[in-house]
Coordinates of C-alpha atoms in Angstrom, one line a residue:
X1 CA 1.5 13.7 40.4
X2 CA 2.3 10.4 42.1
X3 CA 2.8 8.8 38.7
X4 CA 5.2 11.5 37.7
X5 CA 7.1 11.1 41.0
X6 CA 7.4 7.3 40.5
X7 CA 8.8 7.9 37.0
X8 CA 11.3 10.6 37.9
X9 CA 12.5 9.1 41.2
X10 CA 13.2 5.8 39.6
X11 CA 15.2 7.5 36.9
X12 CA 17.4 9.8 39.0
X13 CA 18.0 11.1 42.5
X14 CA 15.1 12.5 44.7
X15 CA 16.6 15.9 44.3
X16 CA 16.6 15.6 40.5
X17 CA 13.0 14.3 40.7
X18 CA 11.9 17.3 42.8
X19 CA 13.5 19.7 40.3
X20 CA 12.0 17.9 37.3
X21 CA 8.5 18.0 38.8
X22 CA 9.0 21.6 39.8
X23 CA 9.9 22.6 36.2
X24 CA 6.7 20.9 34.9
X25 CA 4.2 21.6 37.7
X26 CA 5.7 24.3 39.8
X27 CA 6.6 23.9 43.5
X28 CA 3.7 21.6 44.3
X29 CA 5.5 18.7 46.1
X30 CA 8.6 18.4 48.3
X31 CA 11.4 15.9 48.5
X32 CA 10.0 14.0 51.5
X33 CA 6.6 13.8 49.9
X34 CA 8.2 12.3 46.8
X35 CA 10.0 9.7 48.8
X36 CA 6.8 8.6 50.4
X37 CA 4.9 8.7 47.1
X38 CA 7.5 6.3 45.6
X39 CA 7.0 3.8 48.4
X40 CA 3.2 4.0 48.0
X41 CA 3.6 3.7 44.2
X42 CA 5.4 0.4 44.5
X43 CA 2.9 -1.3 46.8
X44 CA 1.2 -3.5 44.2
X45 CA 4.2 -4.7 42.1
X46 CA 4.3 -8.2 43.5
X47 CA 0.6 -8.8 43.1
X48 CA 0.7 -7.3 39.6
X49 CA 3.1 -9.9 38.4
X50 CA 1.4 -12.7 40.3
X51 CA -1.8 -12.2 38.3
X52 CA -0.3 -11.7 34.8
X53 CA -0.5 -14.3 32.1
X54 CA 2.8 -15.0 30.4
X55 CA 3.1 -15.1 26.6
X56 CA 3.1 -18.6 25.1
X57 CA 6.2 -20.1 23.6
X58 CA 7.0 -23.3 21.7
X59 CA 8.4 -26.4 23.5
X60 CA 11.8 -25.8 21.8
X61 CA 12.2 -22.3 23.2
X62 CA 14.7 -22.4 26.0
X63 CA 13.6 -21.0 29.4
X64 CA 16.5 -19.3 31.1
X65 CA 16.7 -18.1 34.8
X66 CA 19.6 -16.3 36.4
X67 CA 20.2 -14.9 39.9
X68 CA 22.8 -12.6 41.3
X69 CA 23.4 -10.3 44.3
X70 CA 24.7 -6.7 44.7
X71 CA 25.2 -4.6 47.8
X72 CA 23.4 -1.3 48.5
X73 CA 24.8 1.3 50.9
X74 CA 22.2 1.6 53.7
X75 CA 21.7 3.7 56.7
X76 CA 22.8 1.9 59.9
X77 CA 19.2 1.2 61.0
X78 CA 18.5 -0.5 57.6
X79 CA 21.4 -3.0 57.7
X80 CA 20.8 -6.7 58.4
X81 CA 21.4 -7.6 62.1
X82 CA 24.6 -9.5 61.3
X83 CA 26.0 -6.6 59.3
X84 CA 24.9 -4.1 62.0
X85 CA 26.6 -6.2 64.6
X86 CA 29.8 -6.4 62.6
X87 CA 29.8 -2.6 62.1
X88 CA 29.3 -2.1 65.8
X89 CA 32.1 -4.5 66.6
X90 CA 34.5 -2.8 64.2
X91 CA 33.8 0.5 65.9
X92 CA 35.7 3.5 64.4
X93 CA 38.2 1.4 62.6
X94 CA 42.0 1.6 62.8
X95 CA 42.3 4.8 60.8
X96 CA 40.1 7.9 61.0
X97 CA 40.2 8.8 57.3
X98 CA 40.4 5.5 55.4
X99 CA 40.0 1.7 55.7
X100 CA 43.0 -0.4 56.6
X101 CA 44.1 -3.2 54.3
X102 CA 41.5 -6.0 54.3
X103 CA 39.0 -3.9 56.4
X104 CA 35.4 -4.0 55.2
X105 CA 33.2 -0.9 55.5
X106 CA 30.2 -3.0 56.8
X107 CA 27.6 -0.5 55.4
X108 CA 26.0 -2.5 52.6
X109 CA 22.9 -4.7 52.5
X110 CA 22.8 -7.3 49.8
X111 CA 20.0 -7.1 47.3
X112 CA 19.1 -10.2 45.3
X113 CA 18.1 -9.9 41.6
X114 CA 16.5 -12.5 39.4
X115 CA 15.9 -12.6 35.7
X116 CA 13.8 -14.9 33.6
X117 CA 13.8 -14.8 29.8
X118 CA 13.1 -16.8 26.6
X119 CA 15.6 -17.6 23.9
X120 CA 15.6 -19.7 20.8
X121 CA 18.4 -22.4 20.6
X122 CA 21.5 -21.3 18.8
X123 CA 24.0 -24.1 18.5
X124 CA 27.7 -23.2 18.6
X125 CA 31.2 -24.7 18.7
X126 CA 33.9 -23.9 21.2
X127 CA 35.8 -21.8 18.7
X128 CA 32.7 -19.7 18.2
X129 CA 33.1 -18.6 21.9
X130 CA 36.9 -18.5 22.3
X131 CA 39.3 -17.7 19.5
X132 CA 41.9 -20.4 19.2
X133 CA 45.6 -19.6 19.6
X134 CA 46.7 -17.5 16.6
X135 CA 43.2 -16.2 16.0
X136 CA 40.3 -17.3 13.9
X137 CA 40.6 -18.1 10.2
X138 CA 38.3 -16.3 7.7
X139 CA 37.0 -19.5 6.1
X140 CA 34.9 -20.4 9.2
X141 CA 31.8 -18.4 9.7
X142 CA 31.2 -17.4 13.3
X143 CA 27.9 -18.7 14.7
X144 CA 26.1 -16.1 16.8
X145 CA 24.9 -17.0 20.3
X146 CA 21.2 -17.1 21.6
X147 CA 19.4 -13.8 22.0
X148 CA 17.3 -13.0 25.1
X149 CA 13.7 -11.9 24.7
X150 CA 10.7 -11.4 26.9
X151 CA 13.0 -10.5 29.8
X152 CA 11.5 -10.3 33.3
X153 CA 13.5 -8.7 36.0
X154 CA 12.8 -8.7 39.7
X155 CA 14.7 -7.9 42.9
X156 CA 14.5 -7.2 46.6
X157 CA 16.7 -5.8 49.3
X158 CA 14.1 -6.7 52.0
X159 CA 13.4 -10.4 51.1
X160 CA 16.1 -13.1 51.5
X161 CA 17.5 -14.8 48.4
X162 CA 15.2 -17.8 48.8
X163 CA 12.1 -15.7 48.4
X164 CA 13.5 -13.9 45.3
X165 CA 14.5 -17.3 43.8
X166 CA 11.0 -18.6 44.5
X167 CA 9.4 -15.7 42.6
X168 CA 11.7 -16.4 39.7
X169 CA 10.5 -20.0 39.6
X170 CA 6.9 -18.7 39.8
X171 CA 7.5 -16.6 36.7
X172 CA 9.2 -19.5 34.9
X173 CA 6.3 -21.8 35.9
X174 CA 3.8 -19.4 34.5
X175 CA 5.6 -19.4 31.1
X176 CA 5.8 -23.2 31.0
X177 CA 3.1 -24.7 33.3
X178 CA 3.4 -28.1 31.5
X179 CA 7.2 -28.3 32.0
X180 CA 7.6 -29.0 28.3
X181 CA 10.5 -26.6 27.7
X182 CA 14.2 -27.0 28.7
X183 CA 14.9 -25.0 31.9
X184 CA 18.4 -23.6 32.1
X185 CA 19.7 -21.8 35.2
X186 CA 22.8 -19.6 34.7
X187 CA 24.8 -18.9 37.9
X188 CA 28.2 -17.5 38.9
X189 CA 29.0 -20.5 41.1
X190 CA 28.2 -19.1 44.6
X191 CA 27.6 -22.2 46.8
X192 CA 24.7 -20.8 48.8
X193 CA 23.0 -19.6 45.6
X194 CA 23.4 -23.0 44.0
X195 CA 22.0 -24.7 47.1
X196 CA 18.9 -22.5 47.1
X197 CA 18.2 -23.0 43.4
X198 CA 18.6 -26.7 43.6
X199 CA 16.4 -26.9 46.8
X200 CA 13.6 -24.8 45.1
X201 CA 13.7 -27.0 41.9
X202 CA 13.5 -30.1 44.1
X203 CA 10.6 -28.7 46.1
X204 CA 8.7 -28.1 42.8
X205 CA 9.8 -31.4 41.3
X206 CA 11.1 -29.4 38.3
X207 CA 14.2 -30.7 36.3
X208 CA 16.7 -27.9 35.6
X209 CA 20.1 -27.7 34.0
X210 CA 22.5 -25.5 35.9
X211 CA 25.3 -23.9 33.9
X212 CA 28.1 -21.8 35.5
X213 CA 29.0 -18.6 33.7
X214 CA 31.9 -19.2 31.4
X215 CA 33.3 -15.7 32.2
X216 CA 33.9 -16.8 35.8
X217 CA 35.8 -19.8 34.6
X218 CA 38.0 -17.6 32.4
X219 CA 38.9 -15.5 35.4
X220 CA 40.2 -18.5 37.2
X221 CA 42.1 -19.5 34.1
X222 CA 43.7 -16.1 33.9
X223 CA 44.7 -16.3 37.5
X224 CA 46.3 -19.6 36.9
X225 CA 48.1 -18.3 33.8
X226 CA 50.2 -15.9 35.8
X227 CA 51.7 -18.7 37.7
X228 CA 53.4 -19.8 34.5
X229 CA 54.0 -16.5 32.7
X230 CA 55.5 -13.1 33.5
X231 CA 53.1 -10.2 33.9
X232 CA 52.0 -8.9 30.5
X233 CA 53.4 -11.9 28.6
X234 CA 51.2 -12.3 25.4
X235 CA 51.7 -16.1 25.6
X236 CA 49.4 -16.1 28.6
X237 CA 46.5 -15.4 26.3
X238 CA 47.2 -18.5 24.1
X239 CA 47.6 -20.6 27.3
X240 CA 44.1 -19.5 28.5
X241 CA 42.6 -20.1 25.1
X242 CA 44.0 -23.7 24.9
X243 CA 42.5 -24.6 28.3
X244 CA 39.2 -22.7 27.7
X245 CA 38.7 -24.6 24.4
X246 CA 39.2 -27.9 26.2
X247 CA 36.7 -26.9 28.9
X248 CA 34.2 -25.8 26.3
X249 CA 34.6 -29.1 24.5
X250 CA 33.7 -31.0 27.7
X251 CA 37.2 -31.9 28.8
X252 CA 37.2 -30.2 32.1
X253 CA 39.1 -33.0 33.8
X254 CA 41.8 -33.0 31.2
X255 CA 42.3 -29.2 31.6
X256 CA 42.6 -29.7 35.4
X257 CA 45.1 -32.5 35.0
X258 CA 47.2 -30.5 32.5
X259 CA 47.4 -27.4 34.8
X260 CA 48.4 -29.6 37.8
X261 CA 51.0 -31.4 35.8
X262 CA 52.5 -28.2 34.5
X263 CA 52.7 -26.7 38.0
X264 CA 54.5 -29.9 39.1
X265 CA 56.9 -29.9 36.2
X266 CA 57.8 -26.3 36.9
X267 CA 58.5 -27.1 40.5
X268 CA 56.1 -24.4 41.8
X269 CA 55.6 -24.4 45.6
X270 CA 53.3 -22.5 48.0
X271 CA 52.3 -19.1 46.8
X272 CA 53.9 -19.7 43.4
X273 CA 51.2 -22.1 42.5
X274 CA 48.3 -20.7 44.5
X275 CA 46.4 -19.4 41.4
X276 CA 46.9 -22.7 39.6
X277 CA 45.6 -24.8 42.5
X278 CA 42.6 -22.5 43.0
X279 CA 41.7 -22.9 39.4
X280 CA 42.0 -26.7 39.6
X281 CA 39.9 -26.8 42.8
X282 CA 37.2 -24.7 41.0
X283 CA 37.2 -26.9 37.9
X284 CA 37.0 -30.1 39.8
X285 CA 34.5 -28.9 42.4
X286 CA 32.1 -27.4 39.8
X287 CA 32.6 -30.0 37.1
X288 CA 29.0 -31.1 37.0
X289 CA 28.0 -27.5 36.1
X290 CA 30.6 -27.1 33.5
X291 CA 29.2 -29.3 30.7
X292 CA 29.6 -26.6 28.1
X293 CA 29.8 -29.2 25.3
X294 CA 26.2 -30.1 26.0
X295 CA 25.1 -26.5 26.5
X296 CA 26.6 -25.4 23.2
X297 CA 25.3 -28.4 21.2
X298 CA 21.8 -27.7 22.5
X299 CA 22.0 -23.9 21.8
X300 CA 21.9 -22.7 25.4
X301 CA 23.5 -19.5 26.6
X302 CA 26.6 -20.0 28.8
X303 CA 27.1 -16.5 30.2
X304 CA 25.3 -14.4 32.8
X305 CA 25.5 -11.1 31.0
X306 CA 21.8 -10.4 31.3
X307 CA 21.7 -10.5 35.1
X308 CA 25.1 -8.8 35.3
X309 CA 23.8 -6.0 33.2
X310 CA 20.6 -5.9 35.4
X311 CA 22.8 -5.4 38.5
X312 CA 24.5 -2.5 36.9
X313 CA 21.3 -0.9 35.5
X314 CA 18.8 -1.6 38.3
X315 CA 21.2 -0.9 41.3
X316 CA 24.5 0.7 40.3
X317 CA 23.0 3.4 38.0
X318 CA 20.5 4.6 40.6
X319 CA 20.9 3.2 44.1
X320 CA 24.7 3.4 44.1
X321 CA 25.0 7.0 42.9
X322 CA 27.4 9.2 44.8
X323 CA 26.5 10.0 48.4
X324 CA 23.3 7.8 48.5
X325 CA 22.5 6.0 51.7
X326 CA 19.2 4.3 51.8
X327 CA 16.4 3.4 54.2
X328 CA 14.8 0.0 53.7
X329 CA 11.4 1.1 52.3
X330 CA 12.8 3.6 49.9
X331 CA 15.5 1.3 48.5
X332 CA 13.0 -1.5 48.0
X333 CA 10.5 0.7 46.2
X334 CA 13.0 2.3 43.8
X335 CA 14.5 -1.1 43.0
X336 CA 11.1 -2.6 42.2
X337 CA 10.0 0.4 40.2
X338 CA 13.2 0.3 38.1
X339 CA 12.6 -3.4 37.4
X340 CA 9.0 -2.6 36.2
X341 CA 10.4 0.2 33.9
X342 CA 13.0 -2.2 32.6
X343 CA 10.4 -4.8 31.9
X344 CA 8.4 -2.2 29.9
X345 CA 5.4 -2.8 32.1
X346 CA 5.1 0.5 33.8
X347 CA 1.9 1.7 32.0
X348 CA 0.2 -1.6 32.6
X349 CA 1.3 -1.7 36.2
X350 CA 0.1 1.8 36.8
X351 CA -3.4 1.0 35.5
X352 CA -3.5 -2.0 37.9
X353 CA -2.1 0.1 40.8
X354 CA -4.7 2.8 40.3
X355 CA -7.5 0.2 40.3
X356 CA -6.2 -1.4 43.5
X357 CA -5.8 1.9 45.2
X358 CA -9.4 2.8 44.3
X359 CA -10.6 -0.6 45.7
X360 CA -8.7 0.2 49.0
X361 CA -10.1 3.7 49.3
X362 CA -13.7 3.0 48.1
X363 CA -14.8 -0.5 49.1
X364 CA -17.9 -1.8 47.4
X365 CA -20.6 -3.6 49.3
X366 CA -19.2 -7.0 48.7
X367 CA -15.8 -5.9 50.0
X368 CA -17.0 -4.4 53.2
X369 CA -16.8 -6.3 56.5
X370 CA -19.8 -6.1 58.8
X371 CA -20.0 -7.0 62.4
X372 CA -23.4 -7.9 64.0
X373 CA -24.0 -5.9 67.2
X374 CA -27.4 -7.3 68.1

């Protein structure tokens, strides 16, 4: 019954889980019992992965890590202290029925998700990633990018990002204990996230190559493009392609200089060049993580699609359903169970969990603790 509850509650709402179990077994368990059963069912997930032995890979196989965060709507008592304080300070807000412009609802708690996977190198050229102005020519065969395999997902809304990142490094270390493989870390450029990843790598004395998601770079380029083109102008697409190809070829500095020079020549001032200046600051500030020429030549992935998809699947598709507000224990349990399901480890985990539960309930003689009374 508990196993069925863990499957159904991870798949859909607790109401839907209650109805599904009722159809199969009759009215044998209530919604509150299912909620508690799910929390109990997730109790051994961390220890399950800590004792697993990873599949071996060749030294040429790229080991990829990626980390991201996504908010979950929580009950007030489950918010982090800073968020709860901000919510209390905001009070009822300016309007009764909606948020004012720029006003934050202060009702979410950030969950941190991590992904580790293997991929075989797949070398590419800049025009394999971005179509040049005027489109691609048919005489050039498009080279496909690397494909993720052996994906491992983990997440937590209870633990801070540093703890989740540490677990990701544990998983990566179990796959490559001799540090023979290239370690690539894909990020979206968040400063705090970068600092935590670099600190963890330094603590473990593990060399890593950090690559910022190319999609985030493209968003900055598109923002800059509208400083030089009218809204909807098709020429903006070619403008973005030219600078994106330069960045992919390793000429990040040249792209920054060209954007600044164009803004100067156009005589843009203040808000007129805000997007262009933001793009240049991003490119110059993150230049050490934008070596796409090296990444493409060595066949590494350069986009965070795997972890972005995990955020949508693990959190948005279940924990962000309409009307859901979570307590801390329930959100953590459902998030971890969905990760186990996504890793295709649920059957193996359940056997492990049942064994651990049996050990807790029925201790053997060597597990018991005795106290001398005489």
